GROMACS .gro file of C-alpha atoms in nm:
model
  352
    1UNK     CA    1   0.000   0.000   0.000
    2UNK     CA    2   0.156   0.326  -0.116
    3UNK     CA    3  -0.031   0.556   0.122
    4UNK     CA    4  -0.230   0.863   0.028
    5UNK     CA    5  -0.132   1.009  -0.306
    6UNK     CA    6  -0.149   1.369  -0.419
    7UNK     CA    7  -0.336   1.294  -0.740
    8UNK     CA    8  -0.208   1.434  -1.068
    9UNK     CA    9  -0.129   1.302  -1.413
   10UNK     CA   10   0.235   1.282  -1.308
   11UNK     CA   11   0.157   1.081  -0.995
   12UNK     CA   12  -0.062   0.846  -1.201
   13UNK     CA   13   0.235   0.772  -1.425
   14UNK     CA   14   0.448   0.698  -1.121
   15UNK     CA   15   0.180   0.470  -0.971
   16UNK     CA   16   0.173   0.265  -1.292
   17UNK     CA   17   0.551   0.232  -1.291
   18UNK     CA   18   0.573   0.162  -0.917
   19UNK     CA   19   0.304  -0.104  -0.915
   20UNK     CA   20   0.445  -0.301  -1.207
   21UNK     CA   21   0.799  -0.299  -1.068
   22UNK     CA   22   0.703  -0.382  -0.709
   23UNK     CA   23   0.724  -0.752  -0.793
   24UNK     CA   24   1.101  -0.701  -0.827
   25UNK     CA   25   1.117  -0.693  -0.447
   26UNK     CA   26   0.846  -0.959  -0.399
   27UNK     CA   27   0.563  -0.712  -0.335
   28UNK     CA   28   0.319  -0.918  -0.540
   29UNK     CA   29   0.013  -0.738  -0.399
   30UNK     CA   30   0.132  -0.379  -0.406
   31UNK     CA   31  -0.142  -0.123  -0.465
   32UNK     CA   32  -0.230   0.243  -0.428
   33UNK     CA   33  -0.537   0.414  -0.292
   34UNK     CA   34  -0.785   0.516  -0.560
   35UNK     CA   35  -0.868   0.867  -0.442
   36UNK     CA   36  -0.957   1.207  -0.581
   37UNK     CA   37  -0.773   1.536  -0.558
   38UNK     CA   38  -0.806   1.670  -0.205
   39UNK     CA   39  -1.092   1.922  -0.211
   40UNK     CA   40  -1.073   1.913  -0.589
   41UNK     CA   41  -1.284   1.785  -0.874
   42UNK     CA   42  -1.126   1.619  -1.177
   43UNK     CA   43  -1.343   1.326  -1.280
   44UNK     CA   44  -1.139   1.253  -1.590
   45UNK     CA   45  -0.823   1.205  -1.386
   46UNK     CA   46  -1.009   1.007  -1.119
   47UNK     CA   47  -1.158   0.781  -1.386
   48UNK     CA   48  -0.812   0.707  -1.522
   49UNK     CA   49  -0.686   0.636  -1.170
   50UNK     CA   50  -0.969   0.386  -1.118
   51UNK     CA   51  -0.909   0.224  -1.457
   52UNK     CA   52  -0.547   0.173  -1.363
   53UNK     CA   53  -0.648   0.043  -1.021
   54UNK     CA   54  -0.898  -0.198  -1.172
   55UNK     CA   55  -0.610  -0.391  -1.331
   56UNK     CA   56  -0.390  -0.382  -1.018
   57UNK     CA   57  -0.351  -0.683  -0.784
   58UNK     CA   58  -0.541  -0.500  -0.508
   59UNK     CA   59  -0.814  -0.243  -0.562
   60UNK     CA   60  -0.973  -0.009  -0.310
   61UNK     CA   61  -1.141   0.329  -0.325
   62UNK     CA   62  -1.043   0.575  -0.057
   63UNK     CA   63  -1.247   0.880   0.028
   64UNK     CA   64  -1.122   1.218   0.137
   65UNK     CA   65  -1.279   1.538   0.260
   66UNK     CA   66  -1.449   1.760   0.008
   67UNK     CA   67  -1.524   1.485  -0.247
   68UNK     CA   68  -1.822   1.273  -0.337
   69UNK     CA   69  -1.676   0.922  -0.347
   70UNK     CA   70  -2.002   0.744  -0.435
   71UNK     CA   71  -1.911   0.623  -0.783
   72UNK     CA   72  -2.274   0.564  -0.878
   73UNK     CA   73  -2.343   0.938  -0.839
   74UNK     CA   74  -2.085   1.045  -1.095
   75UNK     CA   75  -2.188   1.218  -1.416
   76UNK     CA   76  -2.162   1.049  -1.752
   77UNK     CA   77  -1.950   0.941  -1.927
   78UNK     CA   78  -1.736   0.884  -1.618
   79UNK     CA   79  -1.982   0.661  -1.434
   80UNK     CA   80  -2.012   0.422  -1.729
   81UNK     CA   81  -1.635   0.423  -1.785
   82UNK     CA   82  -1.570   0.335  -1.420
   83UNK     CA   83  -1.840   0.068  -1.419
   84UNK     CA   84  -1.697  -0.092  -1.732
   85UNK     CA   85  -1.349  -0.103  -1.580
   86UNK     CA   86  -1.469  -0.271  -1.261
   87UNK     CA   87  -1.676  -0.525  -1.454
   88UNK     CA   88  -1.372  -0.608  -1.666
   89UNK     CA   89  -1.175  -0.662  -1.345
   90UNK     CA   90  -1.438  -0.913  -1.235
   91UNK     CA   91  -1.443  -1.081  -1.574
   92UNK     CA   92  -1.075  -1.173  -1.566
   93UNK     CA   93  -1.091  -1.287  -1.202
   94UNK     CA   94  -1.044  -1.659  -1.289
   95UNK     CA   95  -0.732  -1.569  -1.488
   96UNK     CA   96  -0.599  -1.350  -1.207
   97UNK     CA   97  -0.680  -1.604  -0.936
   98UNK     CA   98  -0.459  -1.863  -1.103
   99UNK     CA   99  -0.184  -1.601  -1.112
  100UNK     CA  100  -0.236  -1.544  -0.739
  101UNK     CA  101  -0.161  -1.912  -0.683
  102UNK     CA  102   0.150  -1.881  -0.904
  103UNK     CA  103   0.259  -1.581  -0.695
  104UNK     CA  104   0.217  -1.783  -0.376
  105UNK     CA  105   0.412  -2.079  -0.515
  106UNK     CA  106   0.693  -1.892  -0.690
  107UNK     CA  107   0.701  -1.526  -0.581
  108UNK     CA  108   0.635  -1.414  -0.940
  109UNK     CA  109   0.390  -1.125  -0.924
  110UNK     CA  110   0.054  -1.097  -1.095
  111UNK     CA  111   0.174  -0.774  -1.262
  112UNK     CA  112   0.513  -0.792  -1.427
  113UNK     CA  113   0.731  -0.533  -1.599
  114UNK     CA  114   0.791  -0.594  -1.967
  115UNK     CA  115   1.154  -0.697  -1.922
  116UNK     CA  116   1.057  -1.015  -1.739
  117UNK     CA  117   0.949  -1.175  -2.067
  118UNK     CA  118   1.171  -0.974  -2.302
  119UNK     CA  119   1.493  -0.912  -2.103
  120UNK     CA  120   1.711  -0.861  -2.413
  121UNK     CA  121   1.492  -0.591  -2.569
  122UNK     CA  122   1.591  -0.231  -2.481
  123UNK     CA  123   1.230  -0.118  -2.532
  124UNK     CA  124   1.119  -0.349  -2.250
  125UNK     CA  125   1.306  -0.123  -2.005
  126UNK     CA  126   1.189   0.200  -2.168
  127UNK     CA  127   0.817   0.113  -2.171
  128UNK     CA  128   0.753   0.211  -1.809
  129UNK     CA  129   0.380   0.273  -1.831
  130UNK     CA  130   0.272  -0.071  -1.946
  131UNK     CA  131   0.306  -0.419  -1.803
  132UNK     CA  132   0.199  -0.780  -1.837
  133UNK     CA  133  -0.072  -0.946  -1.631
  134UNK     CA  134   0.059  -1.300  -1.630
  135UNK     CA  135   0.197  -1.437  -1.953
  136UNK     CA  136  -0.089  -1.336  -2.180
  137UNK     CA  137  -0.227  -0.986  -2.117
  138UNK     CA  138  -0.044  -0.662  -2.195
  139UNK     CA  139  -0.202  -0.357  -2.027
  140UNK     CA  140  -0.116   0.007  -2.096
  141UNK     CA  141  -0.337   0.226  -1.871
  142UNK     CA  142  -0.417   0.569  -2.011
  143UNK     CA  143  -0.208   0.830  -1.829
  144UNK     CA  144  -0.260   1.145  -2.036
  145UNK     CA  145  -0.562   1.379  -2.052
  146UNK     CA  146  -0.810   1.382  -2.338
  147UNK     CA  147  -0.770   1.633  -2.617
  148UNK     CA  148  -1.038   1.865  -2.745
  149UNK     CA  149  -1.162   1.587  -2.976
  150UNK     CA  150  -1.239   1.363  -2.676
  151UNK     CA  151  -0.947   1.124  -2.737
  152UNK     CA  152  -0.587   1.084  -2.629
  153UNK     CA  153  -0.303   0.909  -2.810
  154UNK     CA  154  -0.023   0.719  -2.638
  155UNK     CA  155   0.265   0.504  -2.753
  156UNK     CA  156   0.252   0.134  -2.662
  157UNK     CA  157   0.539  -0.106  -2.723
  158UNK     CA  158   0.421  -0.436  -2.870
  159UNK     CA  159   0.687  -0.707  -2.841
  160UNK     CA  160   0.757  -0.922  -3.144
  161UNK     CA  161   0.470  -1.157  -3.221
  162UNK     CA  162   0.097  -1.160  -3.285
  163UNK     CA  163  -0.142  -0.966  -3.060
  164UNK     CA  164  -0.515  -0.913  -3.046
  165UNK     CA  165  -0.688  -0.612  -2.890
  166UNK     CA  166  -0.863  -0.751  -2.581
  167UNK     CA  167  -1.207  -0.619  -2.664
  168UNK     CA  168  -1.536  -0.798  -2.718
  169UNK     CA  169  -1.581  -0.646  -3.063
  170UNK     CA  170  -1.224  -0.666  -3.190
  171UNK     CA  171  -1.149  -0.883  -3.491
  172UNK     CA  172  -0.808  -0.739  -3.577
  173UNK     CA  173  -0.468  -0.904  -3.538
  174UNK     CA  174  -0.156  -0.698  -3.486
  175UNK     CA  175   0.165  -0.861  -3.607
  176UNK     CA  176   0.451  -0.675  -3.443
  177UNK     CA  177   0.821  -0.682  -3.516
  178UNK     CA  178   0.879  -0.532  -3.174
  179UNK     CA  179   0.783  -0.171  -3.240
  180UNK     CA  180   0.584   0.108  -3.081
  181UNK     CA  181   0.231   0.168  -3.201
  182UNK     CA  182   0.001   0.466  -3.148
  183UNK     CA  183  -0.313   0.381  -2.953
  184UNK     CA  184  -0.610   0.619  -2.953
  185UNK     CA  185  -0.834   0.600  -2.645
  186UNK     CA  186  -1.159   0.755  -2.535
  187UNK     CA  187  -1.267   0.787  -2.174
  188UNK     CA  188  -1.394   0.427  -2.155
  189UNK     CA  189  -1.084   0.267  -2.305
  190UNK     CA  190  -0.811   0.075  -2.124
  191UNK     CA  191  -0.566  -0.047  -2.390
  192UNK     CA  192  -0.522  -0.421  -2.339
  193UNK     CA  193  -0.367  -0.670  -2.580
  194UNK     CA  194  -0.370  -1.047  -2.558
  195UNK     CA  195  -0.088  -1.260  -2.688
  196UNK     CA  196  -0.189  -1.494  -2.971
  197UNK     CA  197  -0.244  -1.860  -2.870
  198UNK     CA  198  -0.358  -1.753  -2.523
  199UNK     CA  199  -0.635  -1.929  -2.330
  200UNK     CA  200  -0.802  -1.687  -2.087
  201UNK     CA  201  -1.070  -1.814  -1.844
  202UNK     CA  202  -1.320  -1.539  -1.761
  203UNK     CA  203  -1.650  -1.486  -1.585
  204UNK     CA  204  -1.943  -1.422  -1.820
  205UNK     CA  205  -2.048  -1.058  -1.831
  206UNK     CA  206  -2.383  -1.130  -1.667
  207UNK     CA  207  -2.201  -1.282  -1.367
  208UNK     CA  208  -1.919  -1.026  -1.354
  209UNK     CA  209  -2.189  -0.761  -1.323
  210UNK     CA  210  -2.307  -0.900  -0.986
  211UNK     CA  211  -2.191  -0.738  -0.663
  212UNK     CA  212  -1.988  -0.982  -0.452
  213UNK     CA  213  -1.926  -1.229  -0.735
  214UNK     CA  214  -1.558  -1.259  -0.637
  215UNK     CA  215  -1.662  -1.462  -0.331
  216UNK     CA  216  -1.869  -1.708  -0.535
  217UNK     CA  217  -1.772  -2.041  -0.687
  218UNK     CA  218  -1.674  -2.061  -1.055
  219UNK     CA  219  -1.993  -2.235  -1.167
  220UNK     CA  220  -1.986  -2.089  -1.520
  221UNK     CA  221  -1.687  -1.974  -1.722
  222UNK     CA  222  -1.626  -1.824  -2.064
  223UNK     CA  223  -1.297  -1.970  -2.183
  224UNK     CA  224  -1.158  -1.727  -2.442
  225UNK     CA  225  -0.920  -1.875  -2.700
  226UNK     CA  226  -0.710  -1.650  -2.924
  227UNK     CA  227  -0.564  -1.843  -3.219
  228UNK     CA  228  -0.285  -1.692  -3.423
  229UNK     CA  229  -0.339  -1.612  -3.791
  230UNK     CA  230  -0.037  -1.833  -3.853
  231UNK     CA  231  -0.028  -2.207  -3.802
  232UNK     CA  232   0.156  -2.325  -3.493
  233UNK     CA  233   0.155  -2.696  -3.403
  234UNK     CA  234   0.267  -2.626  -3.044
  235UNK     CA  235   0.047  -2.704  -2.745
  236UNK     CA  236  -0.071  -2.399  -2.550
  237UNK     CA  237  -0.218  -2.396  -2.201
  238UNK     CA  238  -0.468  -2.215  -1.984
  239UNK     CA  239  -0.543  -2.277  -1.618
  240UNK     CA  240  -0.842  -2.249  -1.387
  241UNK     CA  241  -0.750  -2.257  -1.020
  242UNK     CA  242  -1.007  -2.248  -0.742
  243UNK     CA  243  -1.004  -2.289  -0.365
  244UNK     CA  244  -1.238  -2.172  -0.090
  245UNK     CA  245  -1.078  -1.827  -0.079
  246UNK     CA  246  -1.106  -1.817   0.300
  247UNK     CA  247  -0.887  -2.078   0.470
  248UNK     CA  248  -0.543  -2.233   0.434
  249UNK     CA  249  -0.687  -2.564   0.313
  250UNK     CA  250  -0.506  -2.518  -0.017
  251UNK     CA  251  -0.183  -2.600   0.169
  252UNK     CA  252  -0.319  -2.952   0.204
  253UNK     CA  253  -0.424  -2.997  -0.158
  254UNK     CA  254  -0.788  -2.900  -0.107
  255UNK     CA  255  -0.842  -2.711  -0.433
  256UNK     CA  256  -0.918  -2.766  -0.799
  257UNK     CA  257  -0.675  -2.692  -1.078
  258UNK     CA  258  -0.799  -2.744  -1.433
  259UNK     CA  259  -0.551  -2.743  -1.720
  260UNK     CA  260  -0.679  -2.662  -2.068
  261UNK     CA  261  -0.444  -2.778  -2.344
  262UNK     CA  262  -0.509  -2.636  -2.690
  263UNK     CA  263  -0.341  -2.726  -3.019
  264UNK     CA  264  -0.402  -2.696  -3.393
  265UNK     CA  265  -0.368  -2.953  -3.670
  266UNK     CA  266  -0.441  -2.990  -4.042
  267UNK     CA  267  -0.249  -2.670  -4.107
  268UNK     CA  268  -0.447  -2.481  -3.844
  269UNK     CA  269  -0.788  -2.563  -3.990
  270UNK     CA  270  -0.877  -2.788  -3.695
  271UNK     CA  271  -0.829  -2.744  -3.322
  272UNK     CA  272  -0.827  -2.975  -3.022
  273UNK     CA  273  -0.890  -2.891  -2.659
  274UNK     CA  274  -0.833  -3.117  -2.360
  275UNK     CA  275  -0.980  -3.011  -2.026
  276UNK     CA  276  -0.784  -3.202  -1.764
  277UNK     CA  277  -0.885  -3.144  -1.399
  278UNK     CA  278  -0.692  -3.209  -1.081
  279UNK     CA  279  -0.949  -3.192  -0.802
  280UNK     CA  280  -0.975  -3.300  -0.440
  281UNK     CA  281  -1.347  -3.356  -0.396
  282UNK     CA  282  -1.305  -3.307  -0.020
  283UNK     CA  283  -1.239  -2.939  -0.086
  284UNK     CA  284  -1.510  -2.695   0.014
  285UNK     CA  285  -1.595  -2.367  -0.154
  286UNK     CA  286  -1.520  -2.488  -0.506
  287UNK     CA  287  -1.763  -2.556  -0.789
  288UNK     CA  288  -1.841  -2.927  -0.817
  289UNK     CA  289  -2.049  -2.874  -1.132
  290UNK     CA  290  -1.957  -2.625  -1.403
  291UNK     CA  291  -2.081  -2.476  -1.730
  292UNK     CA  292  -1.802  -2.422  -1.983
  293UNK     CA  293  -1.846  -2.183  -2.275
  294UNK     CA  294  -1.551  -2.190  -2.515
  295UNK     CA  295  -1.519  -1.883  -2.736
  296UNK     CA  296  -1.270  -1.926  -3.021
  297UNK     CA  297  -1.213  -1.569  -3.134
  298UNK     CA  298  -1.186  -1.475  -3.499
  299UNK     CA  299  -1.155  -1.823  -3.649
  300UNK     CA  300  -0.907  -1.739  -3.921
  301UNK     CA  301  -0.989  -2.008  -4.169
  302UNK     CA  302  -1.360  -1.933  -4.197
  303UNK     CA  303  -1.671  -2.093  -4.061
  304UNK     CA  304  -1.649  -2.398  -3.836
  305UNK     CA  305  -1.790  -2.716  -3.996
  306UNK     CA  306  -1.832  -2.946  -3.696
  307UNK     CA  307  -1.766  -2.986  -3.325
  308UNK     CA  308  -1.715  -3.313  -3.136
  309UNK     CA  309  -1.714  -3.340  -2.758
  310UNK     CA  310  -1.572  -3.667  -2.623
  311UNK     CA  311  -1.630  -3.816  -2.969
  312UNK     CA  312  -1.997  -3.711  -2.992
  313UNK     CA  313  -2.108  -3.462  -3.258
  314UNK     CA  314  -2.243  -3.143  -3.104
  315UNK     CA  315  -2.546  -2.988  -3.282
  316UNK     CA  316  -2.524  -2.636  -3.418
  317UNK     CA  317  -2.757  -2.369  -3.281
  318UNK     CA  318  -2.872  -2.040  -3.430
  319UNK     CA  319  -2.868  -1.887  -3.081
  320UNK     CA  320  -2.578  -1.810  -2.850
  321UNK     CA  321  -2.516  -2.004  -2.528
  322UNK     CA  322  -2.761  -2.288  -2.565
  323UNK     CA  323  -2.628  -2.576  -2.354
  324UNK     CA  324  -2.499  -2.871  -2.553
  325UNK     CA  325  -2.465  -2.678  -2.881
  326UNK     CA  326  -2.221  -2.468  -3.078
  327UNK     CA  327  -2.283  -2.133  -3.244
  328UNK     CA  328  -2.104  -1.940  -3.519
  329UNK     CA  329  -2.101  -1.560  -3.509
  330UNK     CA  330  -2.092  -1.463  -3.876
  331UNK     CA  331  -2.009  -1.099  -3.798
  332UNK     CA  332  -1.714  -1.142  -3.561
  333UNK     CA  333  -1.614  -1.483  -3.700
  334UNK     CA  334  -1.622  -1.635  -3.350
  335UNK     CA  335  -1.716  -1.991  -3.262
  336UNK     CA  336  -1.892  -2.053  -2.930
  337UNK     CA  337  -1.903  -2.405  -2.785
  338UNK     CA  338  -2.142  -2.430  -2.491
  339UNK     CA  339  -2.106  -2.762  -2.315
  340UNK     CA  340  -2.363  -2.941  -2.109
  341UNK     CA  341  -2.310  -2.897  -1.735
  342UNK     CA  342  -2.027  -3.128  -1.627
  343UNK     CA  343  -1.876  -3.248  -1.303
  344UNK     CA  344  -1.561  -3.059  -1.211
  345UNK     CA  345  -1.360  -3.383  -1.212
  346UNK     CA  346  -1.456  -3.484  -1.569
  347UNK     CA  347  -1.201  -3.494  -1.850
  348UNK     CA  348  -1.328  -3.329  -2.171
  349UNK     CA  349  -1.196  -3.358  -2.526
  350UNK     CA  350  -1.316  -3.113  -2.792
  351UNK     CA  351  -1.236  -3.133  -3.163
  352UNK     CA  352  -1.329  -2.830  -3.378
   0.00000   0.00000   0.00000
């Protein structure tokens, strides 16, 4: 906890830098107070502070004299921008909770400076206002004020490889040679990029929108899969970790840890997923039954032709999220596979 902060655009930049580098000294849960200017009123700045905080390991609002700290009372567009940021925080909770377990086991923080993954790239040390959440998500919080046109532009360093804008409506790939790009943001935007081949478990929007959802079991998950536009025969992994969130029972193996292995074959035209759980059924506070919704984003090679789950052909639906069916979004080119409710200990094989 960094203590009370005299809020300014300059201090916001320092908070971003400080939080991402705190893992260097094993402060894996470093955070700052999300507070307004003392006896001041700058909702744009405060919105950006909250957006940054929403992606931090720990988030808390802190009131001070002379301010209305009831977020639901704020004027638009700030209220909607803040609400969207906090819902997004909830959505990626399953991804972050696995990283919390990694931090406990290894000391590697949830937020990591860019040079952890790209230590030989000079830009990784220069890009101080962006960081990785785990291995897959690159976040570059907005730290400059909006211009007269209602937008701000900032430079973001994209390491070499394929990236996808982490946005529900994005269908664009960015193939980077390791260069800076210009990112234009409005008040609601938090620039986030996901590394190609990533598997990101998330809470569905309708659950992430519920107050107190972080204390609930993971009974339904949207598993987001981000294939690369280029064929890669390697196996890629995602993880769903869950314990009771209250006790130290996890020390004794009382948790569930589901590994999702994803690979491509036939030149990338087909995909295989294996959901392999490790579960102690004596654990409490974990979901024993679960609904999985796999979303394969922007299927590069066109419409999906068939889906098999444990060798059984899954019927196609013309509606999204019908249990035991798959659905093809012809606009965004996404394939959704909505499985029947399964026991948490069941192995699942999916061929697309």
